[in-house]
PDB file of C-alpha atoms in Angstrom:
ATOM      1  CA  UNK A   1    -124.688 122.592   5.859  1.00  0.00           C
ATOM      2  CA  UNK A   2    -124.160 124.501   2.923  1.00  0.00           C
ATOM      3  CA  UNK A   3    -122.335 122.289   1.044  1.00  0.00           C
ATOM      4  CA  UNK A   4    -125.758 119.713   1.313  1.00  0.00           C
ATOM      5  CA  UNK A   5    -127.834 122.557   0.463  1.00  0.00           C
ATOM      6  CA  UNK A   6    -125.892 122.834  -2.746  1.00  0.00           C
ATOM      7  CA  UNK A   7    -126.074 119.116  -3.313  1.00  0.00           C
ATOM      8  CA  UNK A   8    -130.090 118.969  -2.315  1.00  0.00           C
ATOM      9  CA  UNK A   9    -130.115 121.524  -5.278  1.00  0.00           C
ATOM     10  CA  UNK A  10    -127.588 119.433  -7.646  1.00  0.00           C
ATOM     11  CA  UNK A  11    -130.470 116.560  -7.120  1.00  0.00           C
ATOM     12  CA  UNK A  12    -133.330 118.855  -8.356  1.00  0.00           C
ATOM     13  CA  UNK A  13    -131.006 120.360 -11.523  1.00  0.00           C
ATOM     14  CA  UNK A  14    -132.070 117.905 -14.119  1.00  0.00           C
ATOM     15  CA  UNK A  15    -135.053 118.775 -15.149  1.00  0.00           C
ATOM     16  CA  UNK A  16    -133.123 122.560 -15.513  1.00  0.00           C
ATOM     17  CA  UNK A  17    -130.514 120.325 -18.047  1.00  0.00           C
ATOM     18  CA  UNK A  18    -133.450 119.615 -20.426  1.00  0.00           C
ATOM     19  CA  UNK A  19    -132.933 122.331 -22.895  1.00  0.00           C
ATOM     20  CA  UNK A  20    -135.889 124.348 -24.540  1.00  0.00           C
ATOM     21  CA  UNK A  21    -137.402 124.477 -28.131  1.00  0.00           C
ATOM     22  CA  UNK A  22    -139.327 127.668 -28.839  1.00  0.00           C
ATOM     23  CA  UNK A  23    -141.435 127.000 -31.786  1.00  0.00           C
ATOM     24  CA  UNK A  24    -142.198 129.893 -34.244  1.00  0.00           C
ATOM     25  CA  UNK A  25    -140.305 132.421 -33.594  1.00  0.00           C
ATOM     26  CA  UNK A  26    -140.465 133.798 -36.884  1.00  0.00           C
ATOM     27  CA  UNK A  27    -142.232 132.494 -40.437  1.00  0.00           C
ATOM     28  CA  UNK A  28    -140.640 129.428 -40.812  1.00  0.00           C
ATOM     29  CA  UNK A  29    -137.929 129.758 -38.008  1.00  0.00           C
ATOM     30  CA  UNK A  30    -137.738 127.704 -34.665  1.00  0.00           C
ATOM     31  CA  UNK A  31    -135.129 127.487 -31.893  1.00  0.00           C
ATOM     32  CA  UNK A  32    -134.012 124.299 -29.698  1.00  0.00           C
ATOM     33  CA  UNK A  33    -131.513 124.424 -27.595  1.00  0.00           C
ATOM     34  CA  UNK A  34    -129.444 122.161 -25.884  1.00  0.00           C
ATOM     35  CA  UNK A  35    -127.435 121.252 -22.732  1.00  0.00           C
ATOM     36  CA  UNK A  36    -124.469 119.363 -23.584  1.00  0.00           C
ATOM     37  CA  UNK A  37    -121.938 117.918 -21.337  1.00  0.00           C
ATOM     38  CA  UNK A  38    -118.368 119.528 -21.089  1.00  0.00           C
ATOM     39  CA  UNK A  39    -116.730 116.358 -20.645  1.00  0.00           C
ATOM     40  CA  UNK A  40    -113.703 116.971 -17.605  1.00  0.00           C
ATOM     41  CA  UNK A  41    -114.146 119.756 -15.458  1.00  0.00           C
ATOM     42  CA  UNK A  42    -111.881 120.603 -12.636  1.00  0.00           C
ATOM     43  CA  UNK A  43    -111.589 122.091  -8.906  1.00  0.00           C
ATOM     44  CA  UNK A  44    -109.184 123.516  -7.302  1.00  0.00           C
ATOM     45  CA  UNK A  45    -110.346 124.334  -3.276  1.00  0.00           C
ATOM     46  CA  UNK A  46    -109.265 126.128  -0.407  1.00  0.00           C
ATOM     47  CA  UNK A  47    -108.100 125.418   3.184  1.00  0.00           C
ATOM     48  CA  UNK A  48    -110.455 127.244   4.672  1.00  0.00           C
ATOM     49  CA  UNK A  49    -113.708 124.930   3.813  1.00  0.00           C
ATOM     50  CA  UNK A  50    -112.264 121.647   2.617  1.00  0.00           C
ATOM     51  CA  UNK A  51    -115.825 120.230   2.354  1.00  0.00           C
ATOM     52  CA  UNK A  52    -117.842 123.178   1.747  1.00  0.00           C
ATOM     53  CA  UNK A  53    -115.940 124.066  -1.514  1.00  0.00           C
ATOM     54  CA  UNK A  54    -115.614 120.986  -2.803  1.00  0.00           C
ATOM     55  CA  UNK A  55    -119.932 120.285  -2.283  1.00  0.00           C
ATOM     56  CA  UNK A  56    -119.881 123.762  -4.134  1.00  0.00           C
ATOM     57  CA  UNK A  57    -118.147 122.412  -7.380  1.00  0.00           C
ATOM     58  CA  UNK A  58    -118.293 118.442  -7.918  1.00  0.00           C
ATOM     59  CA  UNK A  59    -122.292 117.407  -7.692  1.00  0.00           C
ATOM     60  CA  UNK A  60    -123.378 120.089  -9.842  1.00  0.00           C
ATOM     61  CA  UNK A  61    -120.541 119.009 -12.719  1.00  0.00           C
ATOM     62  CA  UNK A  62    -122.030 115.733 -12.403  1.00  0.00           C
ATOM     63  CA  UNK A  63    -125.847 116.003 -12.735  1.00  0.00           C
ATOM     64  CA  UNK A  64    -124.829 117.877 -15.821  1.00  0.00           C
ATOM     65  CA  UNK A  65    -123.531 114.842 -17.411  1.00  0.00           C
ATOM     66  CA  UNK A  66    -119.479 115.688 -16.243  1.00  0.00           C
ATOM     67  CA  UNK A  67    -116.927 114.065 -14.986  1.00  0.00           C
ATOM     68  CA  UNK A  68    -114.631 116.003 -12.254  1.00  0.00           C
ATOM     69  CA  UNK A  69    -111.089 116.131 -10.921  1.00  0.00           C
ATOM     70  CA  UNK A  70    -110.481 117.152  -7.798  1.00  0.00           C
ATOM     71  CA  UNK A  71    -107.644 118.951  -6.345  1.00  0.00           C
ATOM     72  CA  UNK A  72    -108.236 119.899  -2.491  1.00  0.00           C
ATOM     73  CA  UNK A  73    -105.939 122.138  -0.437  1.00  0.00           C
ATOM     74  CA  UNK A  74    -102.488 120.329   0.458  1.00  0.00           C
ATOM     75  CA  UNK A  75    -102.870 121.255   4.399  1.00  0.00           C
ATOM     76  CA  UNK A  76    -106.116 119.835   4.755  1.00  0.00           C
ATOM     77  CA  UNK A  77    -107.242 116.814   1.808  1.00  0.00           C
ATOM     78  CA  UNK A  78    -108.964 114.711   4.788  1.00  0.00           C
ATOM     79  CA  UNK A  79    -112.199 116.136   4.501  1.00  0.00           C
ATOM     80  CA  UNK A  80    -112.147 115.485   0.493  1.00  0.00           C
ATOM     81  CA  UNK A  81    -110.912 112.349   0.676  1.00  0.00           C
ATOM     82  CA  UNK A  82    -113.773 111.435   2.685  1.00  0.00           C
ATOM     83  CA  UNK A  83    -116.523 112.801   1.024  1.00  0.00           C
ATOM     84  CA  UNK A  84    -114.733 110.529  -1.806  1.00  0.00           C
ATOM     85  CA  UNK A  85    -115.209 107.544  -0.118  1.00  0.00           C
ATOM     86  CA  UNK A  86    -119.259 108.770   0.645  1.00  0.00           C
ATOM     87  CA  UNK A  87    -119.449 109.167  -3.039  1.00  0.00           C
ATOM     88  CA  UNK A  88    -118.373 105.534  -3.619  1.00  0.00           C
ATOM     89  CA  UNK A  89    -120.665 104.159  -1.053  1.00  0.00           C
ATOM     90  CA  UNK A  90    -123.410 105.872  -2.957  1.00  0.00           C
ATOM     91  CA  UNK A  91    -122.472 104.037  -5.933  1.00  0.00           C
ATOM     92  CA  UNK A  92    -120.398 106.357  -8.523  1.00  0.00           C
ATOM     93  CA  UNK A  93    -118.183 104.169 -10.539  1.00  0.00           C
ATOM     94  CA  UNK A  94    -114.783 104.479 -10.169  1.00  0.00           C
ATOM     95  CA  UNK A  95    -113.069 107.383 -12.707  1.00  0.00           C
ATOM     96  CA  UNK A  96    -115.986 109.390 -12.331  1.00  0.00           C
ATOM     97  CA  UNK A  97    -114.863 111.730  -9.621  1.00  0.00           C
ATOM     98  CA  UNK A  98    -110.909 111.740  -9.155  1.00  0.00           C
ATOM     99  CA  UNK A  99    -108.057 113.108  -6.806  1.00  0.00           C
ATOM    100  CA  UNK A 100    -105.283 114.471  -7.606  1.00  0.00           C
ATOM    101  CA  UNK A 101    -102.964 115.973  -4.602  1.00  0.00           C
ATOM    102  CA  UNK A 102    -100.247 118.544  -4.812  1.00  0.00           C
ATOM    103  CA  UNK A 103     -99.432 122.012  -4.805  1.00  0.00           C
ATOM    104  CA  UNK A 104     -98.197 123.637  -7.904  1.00  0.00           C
ATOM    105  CA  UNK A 105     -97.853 121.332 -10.146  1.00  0.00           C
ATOM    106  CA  UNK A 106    -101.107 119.785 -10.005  1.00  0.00           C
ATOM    107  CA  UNK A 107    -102.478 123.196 -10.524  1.00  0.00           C
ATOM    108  CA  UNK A 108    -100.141 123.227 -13.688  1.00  0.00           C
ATOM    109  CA  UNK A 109    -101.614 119.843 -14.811  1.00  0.00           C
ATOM    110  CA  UNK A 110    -105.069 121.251 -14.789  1.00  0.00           C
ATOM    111  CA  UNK A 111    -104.705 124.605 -15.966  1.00  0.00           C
ATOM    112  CA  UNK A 112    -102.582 122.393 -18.806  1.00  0.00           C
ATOM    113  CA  UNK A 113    -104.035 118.770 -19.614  1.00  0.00           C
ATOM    114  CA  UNK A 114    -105.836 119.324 -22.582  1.00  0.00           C
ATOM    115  CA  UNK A 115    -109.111 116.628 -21.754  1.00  0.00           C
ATOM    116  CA  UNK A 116    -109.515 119.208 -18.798  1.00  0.00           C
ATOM    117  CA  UNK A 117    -112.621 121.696 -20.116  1.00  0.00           C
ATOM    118  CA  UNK A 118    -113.429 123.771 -17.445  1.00  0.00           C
ATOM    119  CA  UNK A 119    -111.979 124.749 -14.115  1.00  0.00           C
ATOM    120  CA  UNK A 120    -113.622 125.720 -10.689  1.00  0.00           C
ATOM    121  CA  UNK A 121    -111.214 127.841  -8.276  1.00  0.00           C
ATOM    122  CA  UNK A 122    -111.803 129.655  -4.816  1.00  0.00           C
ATOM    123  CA  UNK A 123    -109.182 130.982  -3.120  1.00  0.00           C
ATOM    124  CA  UNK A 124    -105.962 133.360  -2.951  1.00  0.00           C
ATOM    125  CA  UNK A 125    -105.826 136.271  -5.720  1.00  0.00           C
ATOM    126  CA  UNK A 126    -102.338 135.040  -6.279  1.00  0.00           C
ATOM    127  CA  UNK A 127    -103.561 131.440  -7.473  1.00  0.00           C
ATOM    128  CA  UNK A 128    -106.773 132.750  -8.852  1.00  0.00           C
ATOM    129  CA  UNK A 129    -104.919 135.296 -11.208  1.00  0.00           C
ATOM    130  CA  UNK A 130    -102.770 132.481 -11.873  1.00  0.00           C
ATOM    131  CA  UNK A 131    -105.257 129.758 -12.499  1.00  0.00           C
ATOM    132  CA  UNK A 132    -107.240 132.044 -14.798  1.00  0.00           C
ATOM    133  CA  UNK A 133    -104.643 133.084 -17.354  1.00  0.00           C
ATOM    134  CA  UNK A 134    -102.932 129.750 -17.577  1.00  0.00           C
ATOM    135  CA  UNK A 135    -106.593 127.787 -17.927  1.00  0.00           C
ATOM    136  CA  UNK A 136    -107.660 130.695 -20.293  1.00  0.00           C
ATOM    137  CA  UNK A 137    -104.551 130.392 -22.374  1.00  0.00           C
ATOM    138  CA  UNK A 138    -105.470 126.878 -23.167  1.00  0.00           C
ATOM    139  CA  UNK A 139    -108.903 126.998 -24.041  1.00  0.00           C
ATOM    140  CA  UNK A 140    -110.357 126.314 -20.852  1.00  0.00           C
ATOM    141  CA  UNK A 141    -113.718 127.760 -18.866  1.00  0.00           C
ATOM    142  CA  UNK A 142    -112.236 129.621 -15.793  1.00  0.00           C
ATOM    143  CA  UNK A 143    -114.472 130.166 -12.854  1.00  0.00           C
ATOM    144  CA  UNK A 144    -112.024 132.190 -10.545  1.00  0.00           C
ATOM    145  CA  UNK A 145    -113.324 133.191  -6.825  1.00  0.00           C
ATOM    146  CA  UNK A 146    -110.326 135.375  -5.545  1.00  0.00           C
ATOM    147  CA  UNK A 147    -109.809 137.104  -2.357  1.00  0.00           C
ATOM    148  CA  UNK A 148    -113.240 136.022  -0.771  1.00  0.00           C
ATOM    149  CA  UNK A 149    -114.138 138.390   2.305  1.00  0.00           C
ATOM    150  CA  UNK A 150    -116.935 138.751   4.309  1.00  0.00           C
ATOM    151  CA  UNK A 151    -118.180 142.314   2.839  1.00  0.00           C
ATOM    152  CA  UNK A 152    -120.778 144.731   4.898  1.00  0.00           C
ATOM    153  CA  UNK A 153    -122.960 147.558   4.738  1.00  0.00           C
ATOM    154  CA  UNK A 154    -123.472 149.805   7.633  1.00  0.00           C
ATOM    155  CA  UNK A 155    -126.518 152.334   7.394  1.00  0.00           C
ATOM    156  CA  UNK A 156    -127.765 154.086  10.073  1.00  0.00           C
TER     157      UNK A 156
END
């Protein structure tokens, strides 16, 4: 359920993608800015929550105008594959979201392929490390979620 909660948020984020103009800031001086697409982003998900994850990473890059790539965990891509197949009964055209399966080298190809603008990663601190400097190296946004635990506090 968290997954749709980030999705029943994705569906509200438009009006957030509007930009702002502040008008007269100083004599003569105004500010707009503006939300502009990236272009390709990326994912790379975990075993652990092969829908969760992805729901985490692929609605938001598209109410922002994005197109995404997809690259689920090799032990478990059946859950991706059919929210995939949910997303084309809803009507996304074909190319918007993609695929790609693998281990390693599809990792490579993102962290690589220079259309790619951004990347999306949870999981291991091995492939996050990983992900980060090779994606960094070429340009790339790097969102890196390592070593996830389940942290607590204990007061008396």
């Amino acid at each position: 359920f968290r997954g749709l909660q980030v999705v029943e948020h994705a569906c509200s984020v438009t009006s957030l993608q509007l930009g702002e103009t502040l008008p007269s800031i100083a004599q003569n001086m105004d500010i707009h800015s503006y939300r502009i697409p990236l272009g390709v982003c990326a994912g790379v998900t975990p075993f652990n929550f092969p829908a969760m994850i992805p729901l985490w990473m692929f609605p938001l890059a598209l109410v922002c105008g994005n197109t995404f790539v997809l690259k689920p965990s090799e032990r478990d891509p059946g859950a991706s594959m059919i929210l995939m197949e949910l997303l084309k009964e809803t009507g996304v055209p074909d190319g918007v979201v993609n695929v790609i399966h693998g281990q390693h080298e599809a990792v490579t190809f993102i962290c690589e392929h220079p259309d790619i603008k951004a990347i999306s990663f949870v999981g291991s601190d091995q492939a996050g490390k990983y992900i980060y400097e090779r994606g960094s190296k070429n340009g790339k946004r790097v969102q890196s979620n390592m070593g996830a635990k389940n942290h607590g506090v204990i007061m008396p």
